[in-house]
Short mmCIF file of C-alpha atoms in Angstrom, two decimals:
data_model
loop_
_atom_site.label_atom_id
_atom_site.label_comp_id
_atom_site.label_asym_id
_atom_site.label_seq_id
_atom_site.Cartn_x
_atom_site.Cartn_y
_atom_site.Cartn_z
CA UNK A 1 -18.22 -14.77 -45.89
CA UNK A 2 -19.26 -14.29 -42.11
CA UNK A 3 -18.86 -16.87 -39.56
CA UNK A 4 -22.67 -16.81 -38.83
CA UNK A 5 -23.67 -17.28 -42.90
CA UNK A 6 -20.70 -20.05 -43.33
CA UNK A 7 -22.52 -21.54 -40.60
CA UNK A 8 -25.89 -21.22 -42.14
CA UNK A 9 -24.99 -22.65 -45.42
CA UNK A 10 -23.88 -25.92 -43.44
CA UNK A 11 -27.19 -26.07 -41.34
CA UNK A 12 -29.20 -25.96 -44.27
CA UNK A 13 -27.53 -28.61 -45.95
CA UNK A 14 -27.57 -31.05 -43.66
CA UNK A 15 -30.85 -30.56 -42.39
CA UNK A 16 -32.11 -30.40 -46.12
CA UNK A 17 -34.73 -32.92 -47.78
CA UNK A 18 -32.72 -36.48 -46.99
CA UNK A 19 -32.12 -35.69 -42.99
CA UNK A 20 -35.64 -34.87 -42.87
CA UNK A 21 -36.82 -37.89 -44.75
CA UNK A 22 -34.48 -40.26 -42.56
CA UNK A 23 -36.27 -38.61 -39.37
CA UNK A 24 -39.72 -38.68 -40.58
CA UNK A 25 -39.20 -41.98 -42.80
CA UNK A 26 -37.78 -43.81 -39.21
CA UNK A 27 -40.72 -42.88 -37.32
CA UNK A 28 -42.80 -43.76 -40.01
CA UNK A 29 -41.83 -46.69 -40.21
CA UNK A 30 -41.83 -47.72 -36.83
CA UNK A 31 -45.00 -46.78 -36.13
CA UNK A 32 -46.43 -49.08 -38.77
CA UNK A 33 -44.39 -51.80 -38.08
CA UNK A 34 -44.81 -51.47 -34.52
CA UNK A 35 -48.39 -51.52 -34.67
CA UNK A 36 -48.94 -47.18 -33.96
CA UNK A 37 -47.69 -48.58 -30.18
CA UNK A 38 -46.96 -44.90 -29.59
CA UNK A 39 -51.03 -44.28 -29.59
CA UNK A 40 -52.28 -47.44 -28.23
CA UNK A 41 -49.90 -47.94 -25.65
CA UNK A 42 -49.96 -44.72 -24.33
CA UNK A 43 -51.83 -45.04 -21.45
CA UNK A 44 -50.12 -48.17 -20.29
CA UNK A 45 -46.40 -46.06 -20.94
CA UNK A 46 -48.03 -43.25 -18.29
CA UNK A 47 -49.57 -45.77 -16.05
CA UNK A 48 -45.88 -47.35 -15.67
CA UNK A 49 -44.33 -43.79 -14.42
CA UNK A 50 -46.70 -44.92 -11.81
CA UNK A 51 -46.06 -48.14 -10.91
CA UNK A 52 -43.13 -50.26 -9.81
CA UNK A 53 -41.72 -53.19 -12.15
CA UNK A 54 -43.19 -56.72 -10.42
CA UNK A 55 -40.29 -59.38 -9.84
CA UNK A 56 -36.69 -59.75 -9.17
CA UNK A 57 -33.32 -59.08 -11.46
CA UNK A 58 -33.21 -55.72 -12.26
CA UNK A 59 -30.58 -54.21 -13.31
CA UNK A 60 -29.48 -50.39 -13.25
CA UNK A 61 -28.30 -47.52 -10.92
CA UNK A 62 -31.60 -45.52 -11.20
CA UNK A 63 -35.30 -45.59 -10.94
CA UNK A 64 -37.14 -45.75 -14.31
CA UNK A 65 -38.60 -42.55 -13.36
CA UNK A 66 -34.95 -41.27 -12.14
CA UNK A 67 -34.42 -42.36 -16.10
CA UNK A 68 -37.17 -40.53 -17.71
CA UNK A 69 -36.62 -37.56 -15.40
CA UNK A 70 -33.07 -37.75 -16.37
CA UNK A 71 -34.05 -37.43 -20.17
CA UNK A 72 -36.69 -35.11 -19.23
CA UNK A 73 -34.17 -32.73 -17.29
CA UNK A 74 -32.15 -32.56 -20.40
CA UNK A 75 -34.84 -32.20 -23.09
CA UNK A 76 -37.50 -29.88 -21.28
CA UNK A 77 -35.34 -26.63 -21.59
CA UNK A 78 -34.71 -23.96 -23.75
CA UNK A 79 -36.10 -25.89 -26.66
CA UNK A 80 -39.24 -25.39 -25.11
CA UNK A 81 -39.28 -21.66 -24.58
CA UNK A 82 -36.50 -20.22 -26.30
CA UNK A 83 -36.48 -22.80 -29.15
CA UNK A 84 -40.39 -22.86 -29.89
CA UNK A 85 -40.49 -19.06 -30.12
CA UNK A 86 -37.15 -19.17 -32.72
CA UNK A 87 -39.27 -21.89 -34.58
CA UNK A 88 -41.91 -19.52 -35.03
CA UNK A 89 -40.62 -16.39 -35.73
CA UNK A 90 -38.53 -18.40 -38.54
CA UNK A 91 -41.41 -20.71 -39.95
CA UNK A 92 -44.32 -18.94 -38.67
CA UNK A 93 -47.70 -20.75 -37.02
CA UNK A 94 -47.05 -23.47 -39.41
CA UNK A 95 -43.32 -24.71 -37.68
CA UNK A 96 -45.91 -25.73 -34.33
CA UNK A 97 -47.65 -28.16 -36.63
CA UNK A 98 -44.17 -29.57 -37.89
CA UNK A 99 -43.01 -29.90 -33.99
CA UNK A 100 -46.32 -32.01 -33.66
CA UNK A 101 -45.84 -34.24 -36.14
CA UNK A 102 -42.11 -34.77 -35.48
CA UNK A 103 -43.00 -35.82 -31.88
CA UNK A 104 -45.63 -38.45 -32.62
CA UNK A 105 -43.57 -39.96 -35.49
CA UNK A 106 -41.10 -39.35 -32.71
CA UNK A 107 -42.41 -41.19 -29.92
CA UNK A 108 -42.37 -44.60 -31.99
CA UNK A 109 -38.61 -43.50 -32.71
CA UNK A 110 -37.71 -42.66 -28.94
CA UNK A 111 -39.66 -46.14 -28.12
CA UNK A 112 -37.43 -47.89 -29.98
CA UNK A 113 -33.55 -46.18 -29.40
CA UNK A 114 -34.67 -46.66 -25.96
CA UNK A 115 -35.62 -50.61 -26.37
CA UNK A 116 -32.39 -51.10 -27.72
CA UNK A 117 -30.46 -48.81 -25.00
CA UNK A 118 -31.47 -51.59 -22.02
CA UNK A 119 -31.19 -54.73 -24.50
CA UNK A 120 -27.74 -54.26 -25.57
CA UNK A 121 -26.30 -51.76 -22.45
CA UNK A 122 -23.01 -53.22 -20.21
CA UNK A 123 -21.31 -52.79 -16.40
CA UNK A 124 -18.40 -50.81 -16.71
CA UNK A 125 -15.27 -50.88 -14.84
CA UNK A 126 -16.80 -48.27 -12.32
CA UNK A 127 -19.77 -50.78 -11.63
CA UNK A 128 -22.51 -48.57 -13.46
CA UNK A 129 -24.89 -49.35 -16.48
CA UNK A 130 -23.36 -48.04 -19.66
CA UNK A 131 -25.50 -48.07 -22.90
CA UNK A 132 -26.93 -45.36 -25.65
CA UNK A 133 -26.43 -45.62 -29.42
CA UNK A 134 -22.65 -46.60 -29.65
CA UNK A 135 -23.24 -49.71 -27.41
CA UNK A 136 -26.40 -51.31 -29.82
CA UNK A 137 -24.31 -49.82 -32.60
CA UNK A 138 -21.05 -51.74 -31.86
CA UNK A 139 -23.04 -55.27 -29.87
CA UNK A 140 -25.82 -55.07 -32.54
CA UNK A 141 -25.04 -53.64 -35.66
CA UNK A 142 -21.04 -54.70 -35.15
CA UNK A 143 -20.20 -51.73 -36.53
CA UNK A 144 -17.78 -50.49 -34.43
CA UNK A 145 -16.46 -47.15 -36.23
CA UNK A 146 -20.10 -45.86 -36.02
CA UNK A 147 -20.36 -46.41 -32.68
CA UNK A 148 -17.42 -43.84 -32.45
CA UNK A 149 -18.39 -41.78 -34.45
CA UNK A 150 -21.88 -41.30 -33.22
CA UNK A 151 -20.02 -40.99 -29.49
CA UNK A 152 -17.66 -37.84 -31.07
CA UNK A 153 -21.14 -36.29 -32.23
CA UNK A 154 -22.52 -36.81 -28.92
CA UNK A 155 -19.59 -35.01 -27.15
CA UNK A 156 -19.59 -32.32 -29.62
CA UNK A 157 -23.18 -31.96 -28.88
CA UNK A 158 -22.62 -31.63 -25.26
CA UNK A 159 -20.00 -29.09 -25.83
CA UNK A 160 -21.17 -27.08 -28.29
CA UNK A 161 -24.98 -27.52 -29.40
CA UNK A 162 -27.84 -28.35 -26.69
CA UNK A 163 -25.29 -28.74 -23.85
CA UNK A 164 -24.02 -25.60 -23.03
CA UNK A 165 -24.35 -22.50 -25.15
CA UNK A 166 -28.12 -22.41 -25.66
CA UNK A 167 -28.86 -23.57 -22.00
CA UNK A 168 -26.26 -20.50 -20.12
CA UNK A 169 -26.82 -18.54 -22.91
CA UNK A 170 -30.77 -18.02 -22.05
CA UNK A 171 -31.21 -18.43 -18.68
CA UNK A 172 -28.04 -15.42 -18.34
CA UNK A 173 -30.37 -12.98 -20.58
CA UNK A 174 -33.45 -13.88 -19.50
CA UNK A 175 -32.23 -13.10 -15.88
CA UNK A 176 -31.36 -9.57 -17.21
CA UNK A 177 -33.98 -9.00 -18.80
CA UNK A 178 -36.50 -10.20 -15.95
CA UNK A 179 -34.74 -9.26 -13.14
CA UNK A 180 -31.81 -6.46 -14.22
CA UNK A 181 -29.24 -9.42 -12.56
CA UNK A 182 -26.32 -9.10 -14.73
CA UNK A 183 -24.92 -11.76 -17.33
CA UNK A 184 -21.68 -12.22 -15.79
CA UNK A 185 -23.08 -12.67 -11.75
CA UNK A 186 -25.49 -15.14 -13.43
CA UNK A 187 -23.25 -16.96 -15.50
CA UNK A 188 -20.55 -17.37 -12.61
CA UNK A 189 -23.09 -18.42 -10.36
CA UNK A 190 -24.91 -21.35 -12.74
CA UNK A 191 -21.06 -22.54 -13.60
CA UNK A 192 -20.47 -23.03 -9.64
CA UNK A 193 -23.79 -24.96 -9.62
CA UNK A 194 -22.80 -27.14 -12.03
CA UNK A 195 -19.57 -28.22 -11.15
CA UNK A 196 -21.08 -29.12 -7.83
CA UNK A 197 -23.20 -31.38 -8.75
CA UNK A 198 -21.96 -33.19 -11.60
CA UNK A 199 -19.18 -34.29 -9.76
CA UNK A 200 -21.59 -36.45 -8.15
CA UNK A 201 -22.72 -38.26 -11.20
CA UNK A 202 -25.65 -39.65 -12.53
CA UNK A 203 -27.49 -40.49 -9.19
CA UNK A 204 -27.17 -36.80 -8.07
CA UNK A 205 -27.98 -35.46 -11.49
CA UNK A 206 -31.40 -37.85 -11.12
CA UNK A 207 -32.24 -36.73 -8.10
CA UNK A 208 -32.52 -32.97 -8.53
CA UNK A 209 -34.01 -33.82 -12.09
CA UNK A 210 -36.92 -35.93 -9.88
CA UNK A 211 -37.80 -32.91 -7.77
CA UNK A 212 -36.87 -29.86 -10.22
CA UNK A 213 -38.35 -30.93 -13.68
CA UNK A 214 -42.00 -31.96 -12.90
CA UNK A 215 -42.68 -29.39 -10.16
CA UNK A 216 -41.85 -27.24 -12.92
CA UNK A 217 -43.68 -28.51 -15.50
CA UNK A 218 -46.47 -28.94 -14.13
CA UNK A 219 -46.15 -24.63 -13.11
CA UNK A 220 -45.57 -23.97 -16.74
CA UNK A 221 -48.28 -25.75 -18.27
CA UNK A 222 -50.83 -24.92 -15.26
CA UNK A 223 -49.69 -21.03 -16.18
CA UNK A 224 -50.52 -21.61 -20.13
CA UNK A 225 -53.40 -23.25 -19.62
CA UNK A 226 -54.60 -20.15 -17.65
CA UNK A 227 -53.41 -17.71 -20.73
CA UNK A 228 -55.52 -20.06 -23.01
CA UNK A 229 -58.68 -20.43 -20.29
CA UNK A 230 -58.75 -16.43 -20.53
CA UNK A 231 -58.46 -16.02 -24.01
CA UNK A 232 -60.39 -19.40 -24.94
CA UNK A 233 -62.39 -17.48 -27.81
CA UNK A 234 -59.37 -17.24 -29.53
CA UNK A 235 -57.76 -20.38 -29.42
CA UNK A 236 -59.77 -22.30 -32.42
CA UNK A 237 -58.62 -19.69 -34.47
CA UNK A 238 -54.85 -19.45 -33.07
CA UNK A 239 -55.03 -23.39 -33.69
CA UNK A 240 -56.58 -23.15 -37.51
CA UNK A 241 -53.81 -20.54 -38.04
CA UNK A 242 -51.46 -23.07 -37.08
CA UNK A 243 -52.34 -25.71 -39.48
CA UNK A 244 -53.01 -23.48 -42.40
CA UNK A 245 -50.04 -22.45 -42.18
CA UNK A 246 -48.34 -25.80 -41.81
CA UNK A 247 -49.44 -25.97 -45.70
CA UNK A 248 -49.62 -22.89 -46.86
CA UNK A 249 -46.95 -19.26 -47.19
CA UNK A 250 -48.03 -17.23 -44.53
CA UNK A 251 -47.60 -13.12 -44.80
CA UNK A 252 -45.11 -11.99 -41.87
CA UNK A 253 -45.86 -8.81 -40.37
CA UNK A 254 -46.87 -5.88 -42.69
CA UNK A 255 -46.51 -8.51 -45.74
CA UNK A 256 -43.20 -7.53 -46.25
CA UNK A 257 -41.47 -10.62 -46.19
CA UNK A 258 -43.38 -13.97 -45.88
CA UNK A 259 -42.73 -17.81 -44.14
CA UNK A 260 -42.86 -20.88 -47.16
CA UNK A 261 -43.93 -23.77 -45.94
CA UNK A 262 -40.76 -25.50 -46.75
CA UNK A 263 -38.99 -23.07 -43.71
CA UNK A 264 -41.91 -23.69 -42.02
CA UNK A 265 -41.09 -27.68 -42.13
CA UNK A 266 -37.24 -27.19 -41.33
CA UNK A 267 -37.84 -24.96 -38.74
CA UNK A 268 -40.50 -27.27 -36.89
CA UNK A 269 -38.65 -30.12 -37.47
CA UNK A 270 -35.16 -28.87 -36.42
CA UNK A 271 -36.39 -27.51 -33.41
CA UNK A 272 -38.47 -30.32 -32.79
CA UNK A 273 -35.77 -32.75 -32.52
CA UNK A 274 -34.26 -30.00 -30.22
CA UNK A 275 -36.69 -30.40 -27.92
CA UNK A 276 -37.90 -33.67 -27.54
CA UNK A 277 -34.40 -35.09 -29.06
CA UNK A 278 -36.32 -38.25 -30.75
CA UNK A 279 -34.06 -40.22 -33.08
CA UNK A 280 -30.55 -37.98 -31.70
CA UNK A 281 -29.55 -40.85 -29.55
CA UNK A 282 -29.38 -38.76 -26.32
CA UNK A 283 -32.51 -40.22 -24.24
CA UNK A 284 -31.19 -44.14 -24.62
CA UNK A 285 -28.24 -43.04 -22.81
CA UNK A 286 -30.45 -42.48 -19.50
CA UNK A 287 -32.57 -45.06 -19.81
CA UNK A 288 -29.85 -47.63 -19.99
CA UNK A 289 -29.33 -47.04 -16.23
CA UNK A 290 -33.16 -47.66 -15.26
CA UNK A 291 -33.52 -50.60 -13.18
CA UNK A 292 -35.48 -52.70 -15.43
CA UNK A 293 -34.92 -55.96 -16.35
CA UNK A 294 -37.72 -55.60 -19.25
CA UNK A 295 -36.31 -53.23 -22.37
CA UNK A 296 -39.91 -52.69 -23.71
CA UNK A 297 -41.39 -51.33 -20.70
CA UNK A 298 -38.11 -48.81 -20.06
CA UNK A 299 -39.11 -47.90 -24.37
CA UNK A 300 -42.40 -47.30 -23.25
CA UNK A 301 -41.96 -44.96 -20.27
CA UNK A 302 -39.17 -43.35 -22.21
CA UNK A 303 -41.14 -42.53 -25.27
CA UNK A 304 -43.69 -40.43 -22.68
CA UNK A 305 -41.04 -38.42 -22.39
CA UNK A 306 -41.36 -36.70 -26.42
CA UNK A 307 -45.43 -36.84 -25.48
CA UNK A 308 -44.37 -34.42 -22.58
CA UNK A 309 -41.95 -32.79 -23.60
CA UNK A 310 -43.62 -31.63 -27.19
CA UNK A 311 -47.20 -32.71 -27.26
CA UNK A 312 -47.73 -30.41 -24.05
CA UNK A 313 -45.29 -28.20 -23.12
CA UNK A 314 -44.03 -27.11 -26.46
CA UNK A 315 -47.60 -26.68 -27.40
CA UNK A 316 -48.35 -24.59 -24.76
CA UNK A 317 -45.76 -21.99 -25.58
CA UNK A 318 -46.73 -22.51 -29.33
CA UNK A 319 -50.63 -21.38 -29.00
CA UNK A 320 -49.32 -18.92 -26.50
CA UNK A 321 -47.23 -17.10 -28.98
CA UNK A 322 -49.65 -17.27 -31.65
CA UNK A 323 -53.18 -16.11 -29.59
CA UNK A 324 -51.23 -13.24 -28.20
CA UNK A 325 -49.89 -11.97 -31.34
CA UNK A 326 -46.10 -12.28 -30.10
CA UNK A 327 -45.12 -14.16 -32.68
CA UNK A 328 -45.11 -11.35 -35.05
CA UNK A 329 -42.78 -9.06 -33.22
CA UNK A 330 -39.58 -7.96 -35.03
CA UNK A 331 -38.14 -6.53 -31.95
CA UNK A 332 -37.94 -9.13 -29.66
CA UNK A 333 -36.53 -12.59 -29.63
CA UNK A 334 -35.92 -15.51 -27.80
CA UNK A 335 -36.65 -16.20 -24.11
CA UNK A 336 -37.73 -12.40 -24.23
CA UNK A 337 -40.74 -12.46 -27.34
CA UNK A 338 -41.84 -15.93 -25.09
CA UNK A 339 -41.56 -13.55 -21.94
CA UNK A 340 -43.51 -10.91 -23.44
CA UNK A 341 -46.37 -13.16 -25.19
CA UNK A 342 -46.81 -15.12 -21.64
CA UNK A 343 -46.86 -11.25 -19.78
CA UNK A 344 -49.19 -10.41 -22.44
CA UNK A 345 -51.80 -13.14 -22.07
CA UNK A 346 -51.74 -12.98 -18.28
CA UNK A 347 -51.73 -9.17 -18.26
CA UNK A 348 -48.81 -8.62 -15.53
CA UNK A 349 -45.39 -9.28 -15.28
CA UNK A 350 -46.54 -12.23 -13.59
CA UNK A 351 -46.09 -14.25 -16.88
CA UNK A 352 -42.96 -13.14 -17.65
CA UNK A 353 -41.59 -13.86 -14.30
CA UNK A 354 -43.16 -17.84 -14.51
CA UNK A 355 -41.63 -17.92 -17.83
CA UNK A 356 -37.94 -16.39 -16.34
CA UNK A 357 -38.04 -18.87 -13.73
CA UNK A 358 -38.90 -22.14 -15.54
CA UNK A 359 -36.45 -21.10 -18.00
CA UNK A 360 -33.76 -20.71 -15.31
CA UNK A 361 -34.97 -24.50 -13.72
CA UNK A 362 -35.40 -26.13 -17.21
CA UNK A 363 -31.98 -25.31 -18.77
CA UNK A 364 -30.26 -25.87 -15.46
CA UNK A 365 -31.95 -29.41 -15.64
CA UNK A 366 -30.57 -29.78 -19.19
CA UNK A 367 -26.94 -28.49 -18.81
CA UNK A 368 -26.53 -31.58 -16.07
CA UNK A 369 -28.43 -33.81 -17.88
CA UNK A 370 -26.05 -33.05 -21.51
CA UNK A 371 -23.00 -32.98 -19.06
CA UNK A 372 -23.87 -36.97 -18.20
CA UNK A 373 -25.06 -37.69 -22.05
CA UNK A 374 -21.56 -36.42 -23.09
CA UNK A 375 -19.52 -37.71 -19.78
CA UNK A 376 -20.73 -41.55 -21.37
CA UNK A 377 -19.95 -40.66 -24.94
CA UNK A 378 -16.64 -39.73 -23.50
CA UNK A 379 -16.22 -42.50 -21.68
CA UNK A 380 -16.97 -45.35 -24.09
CA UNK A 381 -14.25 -43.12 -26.47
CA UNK A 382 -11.75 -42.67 -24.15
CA UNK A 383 -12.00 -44.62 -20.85
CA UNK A 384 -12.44 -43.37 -17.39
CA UNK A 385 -8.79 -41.78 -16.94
CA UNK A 386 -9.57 -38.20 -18.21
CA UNK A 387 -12.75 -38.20 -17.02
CA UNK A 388 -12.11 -34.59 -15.17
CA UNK A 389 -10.28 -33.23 -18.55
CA UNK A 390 -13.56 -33.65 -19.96
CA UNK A 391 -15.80 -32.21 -17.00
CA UNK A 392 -13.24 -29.29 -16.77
CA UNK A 393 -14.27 -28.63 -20.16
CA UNK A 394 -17.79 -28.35 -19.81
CA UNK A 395 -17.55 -26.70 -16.99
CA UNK A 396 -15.87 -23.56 -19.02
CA UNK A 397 -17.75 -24.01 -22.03
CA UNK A 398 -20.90 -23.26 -19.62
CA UNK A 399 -19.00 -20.26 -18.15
CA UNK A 400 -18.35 -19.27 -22.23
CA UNK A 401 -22.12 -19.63 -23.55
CA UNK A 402 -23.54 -16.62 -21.97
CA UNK A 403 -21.73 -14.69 -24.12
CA UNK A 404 -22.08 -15.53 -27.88
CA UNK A 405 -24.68 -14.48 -29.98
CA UNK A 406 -27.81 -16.13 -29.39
CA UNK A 407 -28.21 -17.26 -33.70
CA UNK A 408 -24.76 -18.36 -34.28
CA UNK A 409 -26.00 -20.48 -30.85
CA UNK A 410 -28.68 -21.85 -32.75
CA UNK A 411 -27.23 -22.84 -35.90
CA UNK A 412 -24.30 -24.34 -34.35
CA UNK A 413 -27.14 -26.45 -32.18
CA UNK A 414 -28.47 -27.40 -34.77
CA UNK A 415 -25.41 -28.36 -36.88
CA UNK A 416 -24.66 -30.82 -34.14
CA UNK A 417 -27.69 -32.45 -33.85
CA UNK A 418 -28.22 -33.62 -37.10
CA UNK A 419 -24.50 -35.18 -37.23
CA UNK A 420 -25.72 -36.87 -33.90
CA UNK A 421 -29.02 -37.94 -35.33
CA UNK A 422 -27.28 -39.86 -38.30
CA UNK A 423 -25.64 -42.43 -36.97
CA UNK A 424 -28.52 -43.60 -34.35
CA UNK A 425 -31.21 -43.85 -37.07
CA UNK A 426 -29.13 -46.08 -39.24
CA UNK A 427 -28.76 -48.18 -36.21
CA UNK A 428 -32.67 -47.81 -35.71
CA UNK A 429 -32.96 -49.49 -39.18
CA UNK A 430 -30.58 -51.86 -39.25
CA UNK A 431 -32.15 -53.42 -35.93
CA UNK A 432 -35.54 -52.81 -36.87
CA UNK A 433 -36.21 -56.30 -37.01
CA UNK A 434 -34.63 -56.65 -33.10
CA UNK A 435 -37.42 -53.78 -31.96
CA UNK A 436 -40.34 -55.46 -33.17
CA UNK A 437 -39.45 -59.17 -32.26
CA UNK A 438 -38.55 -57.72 -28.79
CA UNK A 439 -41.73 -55.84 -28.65
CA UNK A 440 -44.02 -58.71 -29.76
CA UNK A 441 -42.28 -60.78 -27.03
CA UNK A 442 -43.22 -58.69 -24.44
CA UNK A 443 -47.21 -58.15 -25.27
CA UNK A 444 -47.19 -61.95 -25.66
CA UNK A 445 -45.91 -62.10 -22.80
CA UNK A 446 -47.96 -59.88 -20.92
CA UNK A 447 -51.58 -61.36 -22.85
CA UNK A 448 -50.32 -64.86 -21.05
CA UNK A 449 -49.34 -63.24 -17.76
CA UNK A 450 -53.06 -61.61 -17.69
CA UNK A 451 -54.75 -64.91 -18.64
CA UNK A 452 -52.67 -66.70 -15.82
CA UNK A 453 -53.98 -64.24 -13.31
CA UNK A 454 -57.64 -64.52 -14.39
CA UNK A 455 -57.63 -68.25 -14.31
CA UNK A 456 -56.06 -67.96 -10.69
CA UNK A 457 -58.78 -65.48 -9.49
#
């Protein structure tokens, strides 16, 4: 039995029927209990990217934007190019609906780990905000074994699943494939980068993630929504294919061998939670160092985060793939079938050399970003003393992705993900109750705060 199949087998198992009714069942939940906050707050969650908290004792190393751009920089990456098209060309049209549904379940879920992340985070030693999972695991919960645990999965994450391997491993070939640079310049060059700047921790890694990630976001989706503007006759029908196939098998090319909707789910799903990362524990990490003295509003502004991350730029390389016809191709894969559908719509290389470059920016973004995620699972493990054992290690692992096959890359992702994802959405339940007193706290409030002001007028 190959490595690749041995792998396989595991993936499948634990991202079988009770993984993806924890997921789903979480969100669910939360987004009952909390009232569907994730649709009627929305507007209020992006109006507070905007604006700066009112009042004094704040606490945290970074701006809440820093924060979210933070989680953004390590979220918005290959999941969104690379991942979306593997989604497809595994589940068909039908994974894209999955990968919606995921993130707005998701955005209740990422609302909440996030609450939690400010309410229960701590100063270390070093003087910086510490918090994530295995601090409201081990001060909430009091279950301090999970709280390790969920740290080694977060680690082994780093290392080996969104990290490193799928991150090097895409921007090196799409590099080659764009612009004939070769996979070893590339890959020595991106390991240089990152050593220099994680060395200067999380207030370096937020401020190139506050320049980098929405100056290229904001190129990516302007790019799409010029593919969709051209070939707007098309897009009902690219969209109706979509959820058809969300609920229906769906002949592959030629009818030779077709997507069920059950691969359809897993693959949506999987690479959902990829992307956006709602209920893996990662984002609460980041958002414990906002400066915020309120853990509701930080849950709000980090739960935009799965709305951008998913709801627009995944979709955008979604109904690119499927109006073009890319997602069909049994040649192609990867970074290169997105390359070619974007080069398609556009009708020059010009596509292929937006995609290229975001791709580059994006999973540059998310290598730091992981490297800080892991660095504070390490730290609440181990301490601060082999803190550059553990960055040496990344640091090689990145050098080591650009060479391993891209689908043992993806299955091993995967495989760590859901291990990560386990521990945080017990924790999710068993402080449910902490999330929505919390949460009706602040509205209340807020109401009495706005009735103050109006009686002052």
């Amino acid at each position: 039995m190959s490595l690749e199949s041995t792998l396989s087998s595991i993936n499948s198992f634990i991202w079988g029927p009770p993984l993806l009714i924890l997921l789903s069942g979480t969100g669910l939940y939360l987004t009952f209990r909390l009232g569907f906050i994730q649709f009627i707050q929305l507007p209020r969650a992006l109006s507070y990217l905007f604006r700066k908290e009112k009042g004094t004792g704040k606490k945290g190393d970074v701006s809440s934007f820093a924060a979210l751009c933070t989680a953004l920089a390590a979220t918005i990456g290959t999941g969104n190019i690379v991942g979306v098209a593997t989604a497809v060309q595994a589940g068909g049209p039908g994974a894209i609906f999955w990968m919606w549904i995921v993130a707005l379940l998701g955005m209740a879920t990422k609302y909440a780990e996030c609450l939690l992340a400010v309410k229960y985070r701590v100063r270390d030693k070093q003087g910086f905000m510490a918090g994530g999972p295995m601090y409201y695991i081990e001060r909430g919960l009091g279950i301090t074994w999970l709280a390790k645990l969920f740290a080694l999965f977060g680690i082994l994450v780093a290392f080996f699943g969104i990290g490193t391997f799928p991150q090097i491993n895409a921007i090196t070939h799409a590099m080659q494939d764009t612009f004939s640079v070769p996979i070893p310049l590339t890959a020595s060059i991106i390991t240089a980068l990152v050593a220099l700047i994680i060395l200067g921790g999380v207030r370096r890694i937020a401020i190139v993630s506050s320049y980098v990630v929405p100056f290229m976001a904001v190129l990516y989706v302007m790019t799409s929504l010029i593919i969709l503007a051209i070939n707007w006759k098309i897009v009902p029908q690219a969209i109706e294919l979509i959820i058809y196939s969300a609920f229906n098998p769906t002949a592959a090319l030629g009818g030779a061998l077709g997507y069920t909707v059950m691969k359809a789910i897993q693959s949506g799903v999987a690479r959902g939670i990829f992307s956006n990362e709602s209920g893996l524990g990662s984002a609460p990490i980041a958002a414990a160092a906002a400066q915020t003295k309120e853990p509701v509003r930080q849950g709000l502004i980090s739960m935009t985060g799965t709305f951008l991350d998913t709801i627009v730029v995944c979709s955008m390389t979604g109904i690119v793939l499927v109006i073009t016809g890319a997602w069909q191709s049994t040649e192609m894969a990867g970074a290169a079938l997105t390359n070619h559908a974007f080069s398609t719509g556009l009708g020059s290389h010009l596509g292929g050399t937006i995609v290229t470059v975001g791709l580059l920016f994006f999973a540059f973004t998310t290598i730091l970003g992981w490297c800080y995620y892991g660095e504070r699972c390490f730290v609440y493990l181990v301490g601060t003393s082999k803190l550059k054992a553990y960055r040496f290690v990344f640091i090689v692992l990145v050098g080591c992705g650009a060479f391993i096959h891209l689908d043992v890359i993806w299955i091993l992702a995967d495989i760590v993900n859901g291990l990560m994802a386990l521990p945080n959405l017990v924790a999710l339940i068993g402080l449910r109750h902490v999330i929505v007193e919390e949460t009706t706290a602040y509205f209340t409030r807020l109401k009495s705060d706005l009735s103050d002001a109006d009686e002052n007028a």
